[in-house]
């Protein structure tokens, strides 16, 4: 396969260079206008071409091509991203790294929802509470970028629920499919000269392929914006999500081959998933107000005040956990711009972010899905805040240089209310940490840009790691940290209908936080050495046939992404075993995702996507692997304009090759229960109306 990857890379570069230089331009009346890709992740909007970082953008058009029932398929089109869904609603997300810290959920990645941190002060991120059908734009900043976004060593995901260029609209859609899939959504936006209001509602239900894997989500989201001055806007955002999903649990290889639809079976010492009615219920209420104001010529301030409440319940094999979490905070930054000249343009940003999360975590006996006797109840209050500064300069319109620095503070305190009923909190302070980032990009030609960066990652333990399911608060758990070195280039043609983005990086992590399991399957976390993470990523997109209104093929777009990860443990010792040099658990060495979009007359279109994922080590000893797999999906749609109303009908299929695979495995599983079989070939169809 290595020859295949080298060949693909060489072909992409050669083809891209030829296309950029030689592709003829179609007539103006046959070419649909292509929009320049921009990013806002570095506090000001700028063309992605010149950004001196590995940043990927999923636009509304790209998201629309993917099934809107889950984030997973869309996120996995981005090189360096590993998104998993072991059962419907049970997300895991990793950027350039291992999932050792994440039995479920999202850790070591900072996520924002329209200027509001979705990741709380304790490091929890309830990404699965959101409905991707209501997300209009996603930016992913890969690698440590804590200089602007605080403590993280994996990366940053920025979710935008509103496209501010959209005018008023009303849309509704419904789709259904195999295994009881049903998804309904309504979106409304009303825009006038100075006001913009949007509202989104959705409901999703999925019975699931396996036993005990049903999920449902009720979702409401609203936003209001008032432009009270020419360059000033006041925005309010609120969302409510009620998510519930059952978790079938892992199977052994023999069980998965005998009956892949089975939930986890009971043993001589522990009951099964159905007996214990294992499930997760999450109710999330999040809101915030943002004031984006021009204070004076060259001076801008963005201030966001936010808060959220989470009600979480998880009946599991060994206990019944409830969490009551309340977060509040603010984020603000100033931007100062000097006078532009022909050869120099500079910007300075300074700001801070402050969060407080107060958690009440209660564990009870699980009596077949009902709460039993109290095991332990703790209060944990977590505070995380940081100050940041960034200076960026464009020199002679070719050299772009950035320097950024943040000073990060982390503190938590805890008190046991049962059974000890402690009167006072115990404090745990972390030493403040500096996180620098330096980056350059240089425009060698109008269409070829080279970039390089060096940055420090720093990731504090999350509340779920400090106080894991063994119910013991681990005050000795330290933060992990490391340095990331990276270089790459971007190549485009004149109108950016073709873009090639390639990068190579080396990330060295120390004090790696890893999950361990006790014999009774309760978990705990330790610092266990470090990792060496060299990798290569490539993303290529091109309209092989430009969009037009005259030919039978009205447009043909090809996309591919390639991730090569040579991640290994370093000085890694766990429970008396030395795993130094072993491959990083849960990380495939190679992933290639490619797609074709074909536009046809009469509003017809076809989209086909292929995902190749190499074999994955399932334990630290590298003695158990899950095999490689090929996933093939396809979607056909028809759009028709009836006056001001647009009608869309579509149908699609997933796993067309009927592969036997797991879309997420249990790592280092007790009893060799590694496997969570995914659904075989399945189908869906839907209808959408917009006006």
XYZ file of N, CA and C in Angstrom, residues 526-678:
459
model
N -3.785 7.462 34.291
C -2.415 7.634 34.759
C -1.624 8.407 33.709
N -0.527 9.014 34.142
C 0.468 9.556 33.219
C 1.484 8.455 32.957
N 1.651 8.101 31.692
C 2.408 6.881 31.388
C 3.431 7.095 30.282
N 4.286 8.102 30.422
C 5.331 8.276 29.417
C 4.911 9.249 28.342
N 5.181 8.909 27.093
C 4.893 9.846 26.027
C 4.694 9.166 24.696
N 4.600 9.993 23.648
C 4.380 9.490 22.297
C 5.250 10.254 21.314
N 5.552 9.605 20.201
C 6.170 10.247 19.036
C 5.168 10.163 17.906
N 4.800 11.317 17.334
C 3.713 11.338 16.365
C 4.119 12.084 15.089
N 4.883 11.425 14.210
C 5.125 11.998 12.890
C 3.988 11.615 11.940
N 3.610 12.533 11.065
C 2.514 12.230 10.154
C 2.557 13.079 8.901
N 1.783 12.648 7.938
C 1.638 13.358 6.656
C 0.160 13.426 6.315
N -0.284 14.595 5.839
C -1.685 14.789 5.466
C -1.762 15.498 4.124
N -2.740 15.100 3.357
C -2.950 15.713 2.044
C -4.440 15.831 1.775
N -4.855 16.975 1.260
C -6.231 17.182 0.817
C -6.190 17.786 -0.581
N -6.974 17.221 -1.473
C -6.990 17.679 -2.867
C -8.427 17.756 -3.349
N -8.779 18.861 -3.976
C -10.106 19.006 -4.571
C -9.971 19.694 -5.919
N -10.795 19.272 -6.871
C -10.747 19.883 -8.198
C -12.060 19.643 -8.934
N -12.545 20.692 -9.568
C -13.652 20.543 -10.516
C -13.040 20.103 -11.842
N -13.010 18.791 -12.080
C -12.416 18.255 -13.306
C -13.169 18.747 -14.526
N -14.482 18.860 -14.375
C -15.306 19.537 -15.379
C -15.973 20.699 -14.666
N -15.671 21.910 -15.109
C -16.194 23.084 -14.423
C -17.721 23.116 -14.484
N -18.306 23.756 -13.497
C -19.761 23.898 -13.472
C -20.213 24.735 -14.671
N -21.223 24.235 -15.371
C -21.690 24.896 -16.587
C -23.175 24.624 -16.779
N -23.776 25.269 -17.747
C -25.203 25.109 -18.029
C -25.476 24.555 -19.420
N -24.435 24.032 -20.096
C -24.605 23.651 -21.495
C -24.323 22.179 -21.774
N -23.433 21.543 -21.038
C -23.047 20.176 -21.342
C -23.907 19.176 -20.572
N -23.824 17.892 -21.015
C -24.576 16.853 -20.313
C -24.077 16.726 -18.872
N -22.749 16.692 -18.702
C -22.191 16.714 -17.345
C -22.014 18.173 -16.959
N -22.848 18.634 -16.069
C -22.866 20.056 -15.686
C -21.779 20.387 -14.658
N -21.027 19.393 -14.248
C -19.935 19.605 -13.310
C -19.459 18.274 -12.762
N -18.143 18.132 -12.603
C -17.568 16.908 -12.052
C -16.471 17.314 -11.076
N -16.701 17.023 -9.790
C -15.740 17.392 -8.751
C -15.149 16.144 -8.112
N -13.823 16.163 -7.980
C -13.106 15.069 -7.333
C -12.459 15.591 -6.059
N -12.591 14.821 -4.963
C -11.964 15.160 -3.690
C -11.243 13.936 -3.156
N -10.104 14.161 -2.537
C -9.447 13.070 -1.830
C -8.691 13.631 -0.637
N -8.616 12.839 0.413
C -7.804 13.184 1.576
C -7.009 11.957 1.979
N -5.791 12.196 2.419
C -4.877 11.117 2.783
C -4.254 11.445 4.130
N -4.280 10.480 5.037
C -3.625 10.619 6.343
C -2.674 9.443 6.529
N -1.418 9.740 6.788
C -0.436 8.718 7.107
C 0.102 9.030 8.499
N -0.110 8.123 9.435
C 0.244 8.342 10.838
C 1.231 7.274 11.282
N 2.401 7.702 11.682
C 3.413 6.777 12.196
C 3.626 7.079 13.681
N 2.543 6.892 14.442
C 2.534 7.253 15.855
C 2.962 6.055 16.702
N 3.880 6.304 17.645
C 4.385 5.239 18.510
C 4.502 5.726 19.951
N 4.431 4.755 20.887
C 4.668 5.063 22.292
C 6.160 5.305 22.535
N 6.433 6.120 23.551
C 7.811 6.444 23.930
C 7.908 6.464 25.453
N 8.855 5.724 25.995
C 9.028 5.651 27.462
C 7.688 5.347 28.131
N 6.997 4.355 27.583
C 5.605 4.103 27.965
C 5.536 2.855 28.836
N 5.284 3.061 30.128
C 5.231 1.958 31.089
C 3.898 1.985 31.824
N 3.174 0.871 31.763
C 1.872 0.763 32.419
C 1.794 -0.584 33.127
N 1.480 -0.554 34.426
C 1.262 -1.773 35.222
C 2.404 -2.767 35.064
N 3.637 -2.249 35.062
C 4.804 -3.114 34.980
C 5.158 -3.554 33.579
N 4.427 -3.121 32.561
C 4.708 -3.484 31.179
C 5.292 -2.284 30.432
N 6.304 -2.537 29.639
C 6.936 -1.500 28.835
C 6.485 -1.661 27.385
N 5.714 -0.676 26.905
C 5.194 -0.740 25.545
C 5.884 0.261 24.627
N 7.050 0.747 25.026
C 7.778 1.713 24.210
C 8.048 1.133 22.824
N 7.818 1.959 21.810
C 8.015 1.536 20.433
C 6.786 0.939 19.787
N 5.774 0.568 20.577
C 4.548 0.016 20.004
C 3.737 1.093 19.296
N 2.903 0.652 18.380
C 2.034 1.575 17.662
C 0.960 2.120 18.595
N 0.572 3.358 18.364
C -0.402 4.011 19.222
C -1.757 3.328 19.097
N -2.321 2.953 20.223
C -3.578 2.215 20.253
C -4.715 3.044 19.673
N -5.508 2.391 18.803
C -6.695 3.036 18.257
C -6.471 3.900 17.042
N -5.222 3.989 16.549
C -4.909 4.877 15.428
C -4.547 4.055 14.188
N -5.294 4.182 13.091
C -4.902 3.512 11.847
C -3.676 4.185 11.244
N -2.856 3.407 10.588
C -1.631 3.964 9.995
C -1.943 4.749 8.721
N -2.964 4.329 7.998
C -3.325 5.006 6.753
C -4.836 5.125 6.626
N -5.297 6.267 6.160
C -6.705 6.487 5.840
C -6.763 7.288 4.544
N -7.566 6.822 3.585
C -7.783 7.541 2.332
C -9.287 7.660 2.112
N -9.762 8.889 1.958
C -11.177 9.132 1.693
C -11.274 9.906 0.383
N -11.974 9.344 -0.608
C -12.093 9.968 -1.928
C -13.553 10.006 -2.350
N -13.897 11.026 -3.140
C -15.292 11.163 -3.570
C -15.372 11.799 -4.944
N -16.495 11.534 -5.601
C -16.844 12.162 -6.877
C -18.248 12.725 -6.770
N -18.416 13.972 -7.205
C -19.740 14.581 -7.316
C -19.992 14.885 -8.783
N -21.104 14.378 -9.319
C -21.451 14.569 -10.722
C -22.753 15.358 -10.799
N -22.708 16.508 -11.478
C -23.908 17.317 -11.698
C -24.430 17.030 -13.100
N -25.744 16.791 -13.195
C -26.379 16.408 -14.447
C -27.520 17.373 -14.779
N -28.056 17.319 -16.005
C -29.180 18.200 -16.353
C -30.411 17.917 -15.489
N -31.355 18.863 -15.523
C -32.635 18.746 -14.823
C -32.480 18.644 -13.310
N -31.399 19.209 -12.773
C -31.227 19.233 -11.329
C -30.815 17.913 -10.711
N -30.382 16.959 -11.520
C -29.939 15.662 -11.005
C -28.469 15.730 -10.592
N -28.109 14.979 -9.584
C -26.712 14.884 -9.170
C -26.474 13.537 -8.498
N -25.236 13.091 -8.545
C -24.832 11.824 -7.940
C -23.548 12.065 -7.151
N -23.477 11.503 -5.953
C -22.298 11.637 -5.101
C -21.891 10.247 -4.633
N -20.610 9.913 -4.815
C -20.068 8.613 -4.401
C -18.813 8.862 -3.575
N -18.685 8.156 -2.454
C -17.530 8.346 -1.583
C -16.996 7.006 -1.098
N -15.666 6.895 -1.069
C -14.997 5.673 -0.630
C -14.056 5.999 0.513
N -14.057 5.171 1.561
C -13.185 5.347 2.714
C -12.389 4.061 2.918
N -11.057 4.186 2.792
C -10.177 3.069 3.120
C -9.494 3.374 4.449
N -9.618 2.469 5.416
C -8.967 2.598 6.715
C -8.160 1.334 6.971
N -6.882 1.504 7.276
C -6.006 0.352 7.503
C -6.291 -0.279 8.862
N -5.645 -1.384 9.143
C -5.889 -2.101 10.392
C -5.499 -1.230 11.589
N -6.130 -1.507 12.734
C -5.983 -0.657 13.915
C -5.611 -1.519 15.117
N -4.547 -1.164 15.860
C -4.238 -1.900 17.095
C -5.264 -1.575 18.176
N -5.737 -2.607 18.873
C -6.799 -2.433 19.862
C -6.300 -2.484 21.297
N -5.038 -2.853 21.490
C -4.490 -2.816 22.861
C -3.056 -2.302 22.813
N -2.569 -1.841 23.965
C -1.236 -1.245 24.031
C -0.143 -2.239 23.649
N -0.377 -3.521 23.911
C 0.622 -4.537 23.591
C 0.690 -4.837 22.098
N -0.252 -4.308 21.323
C -0.326 -4.548 19.876
C -0.484 -6.023 19.535
N -1.151 -6.777 20.409
C -1.385 -8.197 20.139
C -2.736 -8.449 19.486
N -3.610 -7.437 19.478
C -4.939 -7.573 18.875
C -5.162 -6.404 17.922
N -5.569 -6.729 16.708
C -5.857 -5.718 15.694
C -7.259 -5.955 15.133
N -7.887 -4.879 14.673
C -9.077 -5.013 13.853
C -8.647 -4.784 12.413
N -9.205 -5.556 11.478
C -8.737 -5.528 10.101
C -9.089 -4.251 9.354
N -8.397 -4.052 8.243
C -8.683 -2.909 7.374
C -10.089 -3.043 6.798
N -10.642 -1.915 6.348
C -11.968 -1.974 5.726
C -12.111 -0.905 4.650
N -13.043 -1.174 3.728
C -13.410 -0.250 2.655
C -14.893 0.076 2.814
N -15.214 1.346 2.980
C -16.602 1.776 3.068
C -16.960 2.542 1.804
N -18.058 2.171 1.193
C -18.524 2.833 -0.020
C -19.941 3.326 0.211
N -20.163 4.617 -0.043
C -21.497 5.187 0.102
C -21.850 5.953 -1.163
N -23.136 6.103 -1.432
C -23.594 6.816 -2.624
C -24.898 7.533 -2.312
N -25.112 8.638 -3.020
C -26.314 9.439 -2.839
C -26.702 10.053 -4.174
N -27.970 9.965 -4.519
C -28.503 10.603 -5.722
C -29.595 11.577 -5.306
N -29.618 12.732 -5.954
C -30.625 13.731 -5.586
C -31.160 14.425 -6.830
N -32.352 14.965 -6.662
C -33.019 15.730 -7.721
C -33.565 17.004 -7.118
N -33.200 18.141 -7.722
C -33.683 19.433 -7.266
C -34.498 20.087 -8.370
N -35.594 20.718 -7.949
C -36.484 21.343 -8.922
C -37.025 22.639 -8.342
N -37.020 23.682 -9.169
C -37.495 24.988 -8.748
C -38.940 25.183 -9.191
N -39.816 25.475 -8.229
C -41.222 25.772 -8.508
C -41.500 27.186 -8.020
N -41.319 28.156 -8.909
C -41.447 29.538 -8.476
C -40.343 29.871 -7.500
N -40.728 30.310 -6.291
C -39.746 30.611 -5.258
C -39.447 29.404 -4.369
N -40.077 28.293 -4.653
C -39.917 27.094 -3.831
C -38.964 26.111 -4.500
N -38.009 25.620 -3.738
C -37.094 24.612 -4.248
C -37.407 23.279 -3.575
N -37.561 22.262 -4.392
C -37.871 20.915 -3.926
C -36.660 20.025 -4.160
N -36.307 19.231 -3.172
C -35.218 18.267 -3.323
C -35.676 16.907 -2.835
N -35.447 15.893 -3.648
C -35.707 14.503 -3.288
C -34.391 13.738 -3.448
N -34.044 12.933 -2.461
C -32.768 12.231 -2.520
C -32.893 10.839 -1.901
N -31.961 9.996 -2.274
C -31.879 8.644 -1.721
C -30.414 8.236 -1.692
N -30.064 7.413 -0.725
C -28.674 7.016 -0.603
C -28.510 5.664 0.059
N -27.280 5.200 0.063
C -26.951 3.909 0.679
C -25.583 4.012 1.330
N -25.441 3.371 2.481
C -24.166 3.314 3.199
C -23.661 1.877 3.211
N -22.336 1.749 3.289
C -21.683 0.438 3.350
C -22.158 -0.467 2.212
N -22.057 0.052 0.999
C -22.526 -0.692 -0.174
C -21.778 -2.011 -0.370
N -20.542 -2.085 0.106
C -19.759 -3.319 -0.036
C -20.079 -4.330 1.052
N -20.970 -3.959 1.975
C -21.410 -4.857 3.050
C -20.234 -5.350 3.898
N -19.337 -4.418 4.215
C -18.177 -4.752 5.023
C -18.578 -5.087 6.460
N -17.843 -6.008 7.065
C -17.981 -6.290 8.488
C -16.889 -5.498 9.209
N -17.295 -4.496 9.964
C -16.320 -3.609 10.593
C -16.934 -2.991 11.838
N -16.097 -2.306 12.615
C -16.552 -1.553 13.777
C -16.246 -0.081 13.540
N -17.228 0.772 13.683
C -17.017 2.206 13.573
C -16.697 2.750 14.969
N -15.637 2.180 15.547
C -15.253 2.526 16.910
C -15.141 1.269 17.748
N -14.000 1.085 18.385
C -13.732 -0.124 19.151
C -13.451 0.230 20.606
N -13.679 -0.722 21.500
C -13.318 -0.542 22.907
C -11.842 -0.908 23.059
N -11.021 0.060 23.457
C -9.578 -0.132 23.523
C -9.168 -0.716 24.869
N -8.173 -1.625 24.837
C -7.673 -2.288 26.054
C -8.821 -2.896 26.863
N -9.754 -3.511 26.170
C -10.989 -3.986 26.803
C -10.743 -5.193 27.706
N -11.415 -5.189 28.848
C -11.407 -6.337 29.752
C -12.202 -7.480 29.111
N -11.685 -8.700 29.233
C -12.382 -9.856 28.684
C -12.385 -9.905 27.174
N -11.472 -9.142 26.523
C -11.359 -9.132 25.054
C -12.638 -8.672 24.361
N -13.435 -7.837 25.047
C -14.663 -7.311 24.431
C -14.334 -6.011 23.686
N -13.635 -6.148 22.582
C -13.165 -4.992 21.821
C -14.185 -4.474 20.805
N -15.096 -5.311 20.345
C -15.764 -5.068 19.071
C -17.178 -4.516 19.237
N -17.486 -3.491 18.423
C -18.825 -2.903 18.340
C -19.268 -2.938 16.883
N -19.816 -4.052 16.421
C -20.126 -4.192 14.996
C -21.048 -3.092 14.484
N -20.669 -2.527 13.343
C -21.482 -1.506 12.690
C -22.486 -2.166 11.751
